[in-house]
Structures are given as C-alpha cells and as structure tokens.
mmCIF file of C-alpha atoms in Angstrom:
data_model
loop_
_atom_site.group_PDB
_atom_site.id
_atom_site.type_symbol
_atom_site.label_atom_id
_atom_site.label_comp_id
_atom_site.label_asym_id
_atom_site.label_seq_id
_atom_site.Cartn_x
_atom_site.Cartn_y
_atom_site.Cartn_z
ATOM 1 C CA MET A 61 -45.728 91.748 -18.172
ATOM 2 C CA PHE A 62 -42.265 92.652 -19.204
ATOM 3 C CA TRP A 63 -40.123 89.787 -19.879
ATOM 4 C CA PHE A 64 -36.501 90.757 -19.803
ATOM 5 C CA PRO A 65 -34.744 88.607 -22.429
ATOM 6 C CA ARG A 66 -32.184 85.571 -21.258
ATOM 7 C CA THR A 67 -33.384 85.827 -17.684
ATOM 8 C CA ASP A 68 -36.021 84.291 -15.666
ATOM 9 C CA ARG A 69 -37.470 86.723 -14.707
ATOM 10 C CA ALA A 70 -40.971 88.697 -15.333
ATOM 11 C CA THR A 71 -42.158 91.827 -14.018
ATOM 12 C CA VAL A 72 -46.115 91.883 -14.372
ATOM 13 C CA ARG A 73 -48.620 94.804 -13.465
ATOM 14 C CA THR A 74 -51.861 94.116 -12.371
ATOM 15 C CA MET A 75 -54.903 96.894 -12.733
ATOM 16 C CA THR A 76 -57.972 96.568 -11.265
ATOM 17 C CA ARG A 77 -60.966 99.065 -12.148
ATOM 18 C CA LEU A 78 -62.278 100.652 -9.008
ATOM 19 C CA PRO A 79 -65.731 102.948 -8.703
ATOM 20 C CA ALA A 80 -64.795 106.764 -9.489
ATOM 21 C CA ASP A 81 -65.868 107.509 -6.020
ATOM 22 C CA ALA A 82 -62.473 105.151 -4.656
ATOM 23 C CA PRO A 83 -59.944 106.923 -2.462
ATOM 24 C CA ARG A 84 -56.325 107.809 -4.137
ATOM 25 C CA GLN A 85 -53.629 106.039 -3.409
ATOM 26 C CA ARG A 86 -49.998 107.209 -4.365
ATOM 27 C CA PRO A 87 -46.712 107.020 -2.984
ATOM 28 C CA PRO A 88 -45.081 109.999 -1.026
ATOM 29 C CA ARG A 89 -43.747 112.437 -3.735
ATOM 30 C CA ALA A 90 -40.082 112.132 -3.067
ATOM 31 C CA ALA A 91 -40.699 107.959 -3.859
ATOM 32 C CA GLU A 92 -42.438 108.590 -6.879
ATOM 33 C CA LEU A 93 -40.044 110.939 -8.210
ATOM 34 C CA LEU A 94 -37.246 108.220 -6.926
ATOM 35 C CA GLN A 95 -39.129 105.454 -9.006
ATOM 36 C CA ARG A 96 -40.126 107.669 -12.313
ATOM 37 C CA GLU A 97 -36.920 109.311 -12.662
ATOM 38 C CA VAL A 98 -34.488 108.751 -10.961
ATOM 39 C CA LEU A 99 -34.484 104.834 -11.449
ATOM 40 C CA GLY A 100 -36.815 104.929 -14.642
ATOM 41 C CA ASN A 101 -35.085 107.631 -16.505
ATOM 42 C CA GLY A 102 -31.978 108.263 -15.415
ATOM 43 C CA ALA A 103 -30.158 105.222 -14.045
ATOM 44 C CA TRP A 104 -31.963 103.607 -16.974
ATOM 45 C CA GLU A 105 -30.155 105.967 -18.747
ATOM 46 C CA MET A 106 -26.988 105.329 -17.518
ATOM 47 C CA LEU A 107 -27.339 101.583 -17.491
ATOM 48 C CA CYS A 108 -28.577 101.148 -21.324
ATOM 49 C CA ARG A 109 -25.607 103.408 -22.146
ATOM 50 C CA ALA A 110 -22.983 101.194 -20.294
ATOM 51 C CA ALA A 111 -24.468 98.400 -22.018
ATOM 52 C CA ALA A 112 -24.278 99.873 -25.196
ATOM 53 C CA LEU A 113 -20.406 100.033 -24.732
ATOM 54 C CA ALA A 114 -19.934 97.063 -23.165
ATOM 55 C CA PRO A 115 -22.967 94.067 -24.771
ATOM 56 C CA PRO A 116 -21.779 91.476 -22.167
ATOM 57 C CA LEU A 117 -23.382 94.020 -19.166
ATOM 58 C CA SER A 118 -26.849 93.902 -20.962
ATOM 59 C CA ARG A 119 -27.651 90.672 -18.754
ATOM 60 C CA PRO A 120 -26.542 91.813 -15.331
ATOM 61 C CA VAL A 121 -28.267 94.866 -16.744
ATOM 62 C CA ALA A 122 -32.046 93.477 -17.702
ATOM 63 C CA GLU A 123 -31.592 91.215 -13.884
ATOM 64 C CA ILE A 124 -31.221 94.633 -11.985
ATOM 65 C CA ALA A 125 -33.945 96.047 -14.004
ATOM 66 C CA SER A 126 -36.249 93.481 -13.302
ATOM 67 C CA HIS A 127 -35.636 93.773 -9.598
ATOM 68 C CA VAL A 128 -36.020 97.455 -9.043
ATOM 69 C CA PHE A 129 -38.175 99.138 -11.519
ATOM 70 C CA ALA A 130 -41.795 97.358 -10.807
ATOM 71 C CA GLY A 131 -43.294 100.250 -8.829
ATOM 72 C CA PRO A 132 -45.483 100.787 -5.834
ATOM 73 C CA ARG A 133 -49.223 100.291 -5.461
ATOM 74 C CA THR A 134 -51.174 103.256 -6.909
ATOM 75 C CA VAL A 135 -54.397 104.041 -7.194
ATOM 76 C CA ASP A 136 -55.856 107.127 -9.271
ATOM 77 C CA ASP A 137 -57.425 108.142 -12.439
ATOM 78 C CA SER A 138 -56.348 106.507 -15.328
ATOM 79 C CA ALA A 139 -54.408 109.044 -17.092
ATOM 80 C CA ALA A 140 -52.152 109.432 -14.013
ATOM 81 C CA VAL A 141 -51.568 105.818 -13.547
ATOM 82 C CA TYR A 142 -50.952 104.582 -17.524
ATOM 83 C CA ALA A 143 -49.360 107.716 -18.490
ATOM 84 C CA ALA A 144 -45.137 107.765 -17.463
ATOM 85 C CA ARG A 145 -42.808 110.491 -18.711
ATOM 86 C CA ARG A 146 -40.079 108.143 -20.589
ATOM 87 C CA ARG A 147 -36.620 109.848 -21.547
ATOM 88 C CA VAL A 148 -34.985 106.447 -22.556
ATOM 89 C CA ARG A 149 -34.863 106.617 -26.353
ATOM 90 C CA PHE A 150 -35.591 103.334 -27.997
ATOM 91 C CA HIS A 151 -36.453 101.836 -31.281
ATOM 92 C CA GLU A 152 -39.794 99.488 -31.076
ATOM 93 C CA SER A 153 -41.611 96.791 -33.406
ATOM 94 C CA GLU A 154 -44.912 95.016 -31.814
ATOM 95 C CA TRP A 155 -46.526 92.090 -33.212
ATOM 96 C CA ALA A 156 -50.210 90.804 -32.494
ATOM 97 C CA LEU A 157 -50.654 87.181 -32.564
ATOM 98 C CA PRO A 158 -53.493 84.946 -31.428
ATOM 99 C CA ALA A 159 -53.701 84.949 -27.915
ATOM 100 C CA GLU A 160 -53.930 81.379 -27.430
ATOM 101 C CA HIS A 161 -50.281 81.057 -29.204
ATOM 102 C CA LEU A 162 -48.537 83.210 -26.706
ATOM 103 C CA GLU A 163 -46.631 80.338 -24.444
ATOM 104 C CA PRO A 164 -45.199 78.723 -27.484
ATOM 105 C CA ALA A 165 -44.169 82.381 -29.468
ATOM 106 C CA LEU A 166 -42.601 82.917 -26.167
ATOM 107 C CA ALA A 167 -41.073 79.610 -25.801
ATOM 108 C CA ALA A 168 -39.343 80.065 -29.597
ATOM 109 C CA LEU A 169 -38.346 83.783 -28.839
ATOM 110 C CA ARG A 170 -36.436 82.532 -25.686
ATOM 111 C CA ALA A 171 -34.716 79.612 -27.746
ATOM 112 C CA ARG A 172 -33.621 81.982 -30.616
ATOM 113 C CA PHE A 173 -32.126 84.720 -27.979
ATOM 114 C CA THR A 174 -30.445 81.671 -26.385
ATOM 115 C CA ALA A 175 -29.373 80.760 -29.534
ATOM 116 C CA GLU A 176 -27.906 83.661 -31.506
ATOM 117 C CA ASP A 177 -26.916 85.005 -28.264
ATOM 118 C CA VAL A 178 -29.222 87.933 -28.366
ATOM 119 C CA ARG A 179 -27.505 90.821 -25.468
ATOM 120 C CA VAL A 180 -30.466 93.285 -25.044
ATOM 121 C CA THR A 181 -31.322 95.337 -21.976
ATOM 122 C CA PHE A 182 -35.192 96.379 -22.415
ATOM 123 C CA PRO A 183 -37.926 93.697 -21.883
ATOM 124 C CA LEU A 184 -40.527 92.417 -24.251
ATOM 125 C CA GLU A 185 -43.843 94.055 -23.062
ATOM 126 C CA ILE A 186 -46.748 91.274 -23.586
ATOM 127 C CA ARG A 187 -50.443 92.946 -23.248
ATOM 128 C CA ARG A 188 -53.680 91.145 -24.206
ATOM 129 C CA ALA A 189 -56.621 92.718 -26.070
ATOM 130 C CA ALA A 190 -60.313 91.457 -27.349
ATOM 131 C CA ALA A 191 -61.095 91.141 -30.607
ATOM 132 C CA ASP A 192 -62.509 93.705 -32.505
ATOM 133 C CA ASP A 193 -64.084 93.809 -35.708
ATOM 134 C CA VAL A 194 -62.176 96.508 -37.056
ATOM 135 C CA TRP A 195 -60.842 95.394 -40.930
ATOM 136 C CA LEU A 196 -57.038 96.618 -40.493
ATOM 137 C CA SER A 197 -57.191 96.451 -36.552
ATOM 138 C CA THR A 198 -54.286 93.796 -35.690
ATOM 139 C CA ALA A 199 -56.860 92.513 -33.293
ATOM 140 C CA PHE A 200 -59.742 91.802 -36.334
ATOM 141 C CA GLU A 201 -61.760 88.967 -35.170
ATOM 142 C CA ARG A 202 -59.247 87.361 -32.555
ATOM 143 C CA GLU A 203 -58.344 87.365 -29.195
ATOM 144 C CA THR A 204 -55.223 88.922 -29.281
ATOM 145 C CA VAL A 205 -51.476 88.783 -27.181
ATOM 146 C CA TYR A 206 -49.217 92.049 -28.143
ATOM 147 C CA ILE A 207 -45.720 91.156 -27.660
ATOM 148 C CA ALA A 208 -43.719 94.620 -28.165
ATOM 149 C CA ALA A 209 -39.683 94.761 -28.681
ATOM 150 C CA HIS A 210 -37.634 97.362 -27.949
ATOM 151 C CA ARG A 211 -33.883 98.228 -28.397
ATOM 152 C CA TYR A 212 -32.094 101.489 -26.973
ATOM 153 C CA HIS A 213 -31.207 104.057 -29.870
ATOM 154 C CA ARG A 214 -27.512 103.996 -29.353
ATOM 155 C CA GLU A 215 -27.624 100.273 -30.313
ATOM 156 C CA GLU A 216 -28.361 98.976 -34.252
ATOM 157 C CA ALA A 217 -31.660 97.855 -33.916
ATOM 158 C CA GLY A 218 -32.327 96.323 -37.062
ATOM 159 C CA PRO A 219 -30.857 92.867 -36.614
ATOM 160 C CA TYR A 220 -32.965 92.331 -33.442
ATOM 161 C CA LEU A 221 -36.324 93.536 -34.323
ATOM 162 C CA LEU A 222 -35.777 91.460 -37.605
ATOM 163 C CA LEU A 223 -35.156 88.519 -35.476
ATOM 164 C CA VAL A 224 -38.131 88.838 -33.434
ATOM 165 C CA GLN A 225 -40.263 89.392 -36.260
ATOM 166 C CA ARG A 226 -38.932 86.568 -38.127
ATOM 167 C CA THR A 227 -39.485 84.152 -35.354
ATOM 168 C CA LEU A 228 -43.356 85.496 -34.710
ATOM 169 C CA ALA A 229 -44.414 84.904 -38.256
ATOM 170 C CA ASP A 230 -44.814 81.663 -37.672
ATOM 171 C CA PHE A 231 -47.527 82.035 -35.447
ATOM 172 C CA GLY A 232 -49.631 84.578 -37.201
ATOM 173 C CA ALA A 233 -48.316 87.742 -36.066
ATOM 174 C CA ARG A 234 -49.294 91.007 -37.644
ATOM 175 C CA PRO A 235 -47.201 94.371 -37.309
ATOM 176 C CA HIS A 236 -49.064 96.898 -35.065
ATOM 177 C CA TRP A 237 -49.066 99.854 -38.063
ATOM 178 C CA GLY A 238 -47.261 102.697 -35.746
ATOM 179 C CA LYS A 239 -43.863 100.846 -35.485
ATOM 180 C CA MET A 240 -41.265 99.440 -37.143
ATOM 181 C CA HIS A 241 -41.383 96.440 -39.404
ATOM 182 C CA GLY A 242 -40.615 94.801 -42.671
ATOM 183 C CA LEU A 243 -43.677 94.198 -44.222
ATOM 184 C CA GLY A 244 -45.099 94.940 -47.659
ATOM 185 C CA ALA A 245 -48.969 94.811 -49.115
ATOM 186 C CA ARG A 246 -47.802 91.236 -50.462
ATOM 187 C CA GLU A 247 -47.474 89.921 -46.789
ATOM 188 C CA LEU A 248 -49.819 92.216 -45.176
ATOM 189 C CA SER A 249 -52.562 91.140 -47.263
ATOM 190 C CA ARG A 250 -52.267 87.286 -46.101
ATOM 191 C CA LEU A 251 -52.654 89.198 -42.559
ATOM 192 C CA SER A 252 -55.838 91.035 -42.678
ATOM 193 C CA PRO A 253 -58.706 88.821 -43.942
ATOM 194 C CA ARG A 254 -60.608 92.139 -44.857
ATOM 195 C CA PHE A 255 -57.163 93.793 -46.718
ATOM 196 C CA GLU A 256 -58.473 93.639 -50.425
ATOM 197 C CA ASP A 257 -61.849 95.279 -49.078
ATOM 198 C CA PHE A 258 -59.847 98.115 -47.480
ATOM 199 C CA ARG A 259 -58.386 98.329 -50.761
ATOM 200 C CA ALA A 260 -61.372 98.947 -52.849
ATOM 201 C CA VAL A 261 -62.655 101.445 -50.437
ATOM 202 C CA ARG A 262 -59.675 103.775 -50.267
ATOM 203 C CA ARG A 263 -59.588 103.966 -54.250
ATOM 204 C CA ALA A 264 -63.227 104.565 -54.142
ATOM 205 C CA ALA A 265 -62.683 107.423 -52.047
ATOM 206 C CA ASP A 266 -59.271 108.530 -53.666
ATOM 207 C CA PRO A 267 -59.129 107.272 -57.179
ATOM 208 C CA ASP A 268 -56.235 109.674 -57.686
ATOM 209 C CA GLY A 269 -53.704 108.452 -54.801
ATOM 210 C CA GLN A 270 -53.852 112.142 -53.317
ATOM 211 C CA LEU A 271 -53.627 110.641 -49.969
ATOM 212 C CA MET A 272 -51.101 108.340 -50.550
ATOM 213 C CA THR A 273 -47.440 108.483 -49.867
ATOM 214 C CA PRO A 274 -44.402 106.046 -50.818
ATOM 215 C CA ALA A 275 -44.825 104.368 -47.480
ATOM 216 C CA LEU A 276 -48.919 103.826 -48.010
ATOM 217 C CA ARG A 277 -48.126 102.467 -51.057
ATOM 218 C CA HIS A 278 -45.120 100.106 -49.808
ATOM 219 C CA LEU A 279 -48.048 99.100 -47.199
ATOM 220 C CA LEU A 280 -51.214 99.055 -49.069
ATOM 221 C CA GLY A 281 -50.101 98.294 -52.703
ATOM 222 C CA THR A 282 -50.725 100.517 -55.748
#
C-alpha cells in the first residue's frame, strides 16, 4: 500500500496469483497510456516540480495523487504486472521492521510528520515479506514489513530521509542494503544477529580485502 503523508488516505494494491491459463485482462491501450505515461509520469513530474518550487502545494498534490494514480484492474504475467517505467526521479530509503510493529511505527511517523510540518509529495510505500534465514537479509528470522520513503530529486532529500530513519530506529528497523541510509558497521552489527558470522566468512574468503571498497568498509568494518 501507499500512504501519502499528511493525508488520511492510502492507495492499496492487491495481487492474486491465478492459474497459468487464466485469461489475460488488460485495459485498452489508450487507457493504459493515459494511466502510466500521461498521469503516472508526465503529470506526476509536473506536480512534483510545482511542489518543489512552492512547498505548500505538497499536500494538495498528495491528495490529487492518492485519488487518481491507483490504476485499473489487470490480469497478466507477473513481469507485466509488477514492472512499470518510472521516469520521475527520486531519492529513496527503505526500512525493514518486525511486522507486528507496523501500526505503532506508522503512528510515530504520522506524529513526527505533523510536528515537523513535513511537506512531501511521494507516498510511503509499505509491503510485507515472510521471514528467511539469510544472514544479512533484512527479513532474517522475522516476519517483516518494509516502509520505503521517497523524495523528489529536485528537493533536498537528506533531512526527510534522516527523520524517517530516526523515527523507525525505535522499532528495530534494518536498512535496505541498496538504498540510502546513514548506518555503519556499529549500528548494523546490533541489527543483524549473524553479522559477526558474516564478517568471519568474508575475511576467510578475502583475507587481503581485495573486494572491499570504502563503502563496504564503512558498512562492514575493517
């Protein structure tokens, strides 16, 4: 689901796995172009750019987006359903927290956004995943909810993403490895129970650190 900050509305997408021989159902080509390109990219770019120039427009923009960007019903192969061109550029961080913490975490974010008068057009993207057993996985040994925060690329992303990071820290949030965050080895070692085991395997596989980079040294320690 997608919650637009400072509004009382969320857009919810539901997906149902169907048999392989289920008949395809796609909207007419013109309607699909209108939804994905005209509204989802062209109009969204103009609205985000307007809000970047005039921040008080951010809430009206979010209200509009929450109404019109939901999209039509579609039945198709997963690659056609999940993949979509995103031409509006943004900065993003994403945090994984225990699924049972979703409600208080959202309440905390909502309170902080109100207290700090946060003005942002992009919604928070919220999804759920099952627990797994991968040592550095963000879903290691716990049912997980992901909360992703986005900021339009023409706006300063750092303060907003840091606010989200600090708010979710109280809920044991682990950062998405491929997105923006401000944590290093000290914090990550507390969030990942098998962190030291991973570091030991890494040292054994690459004792001279040939595969290490400055970013990896910050994340994994030396």
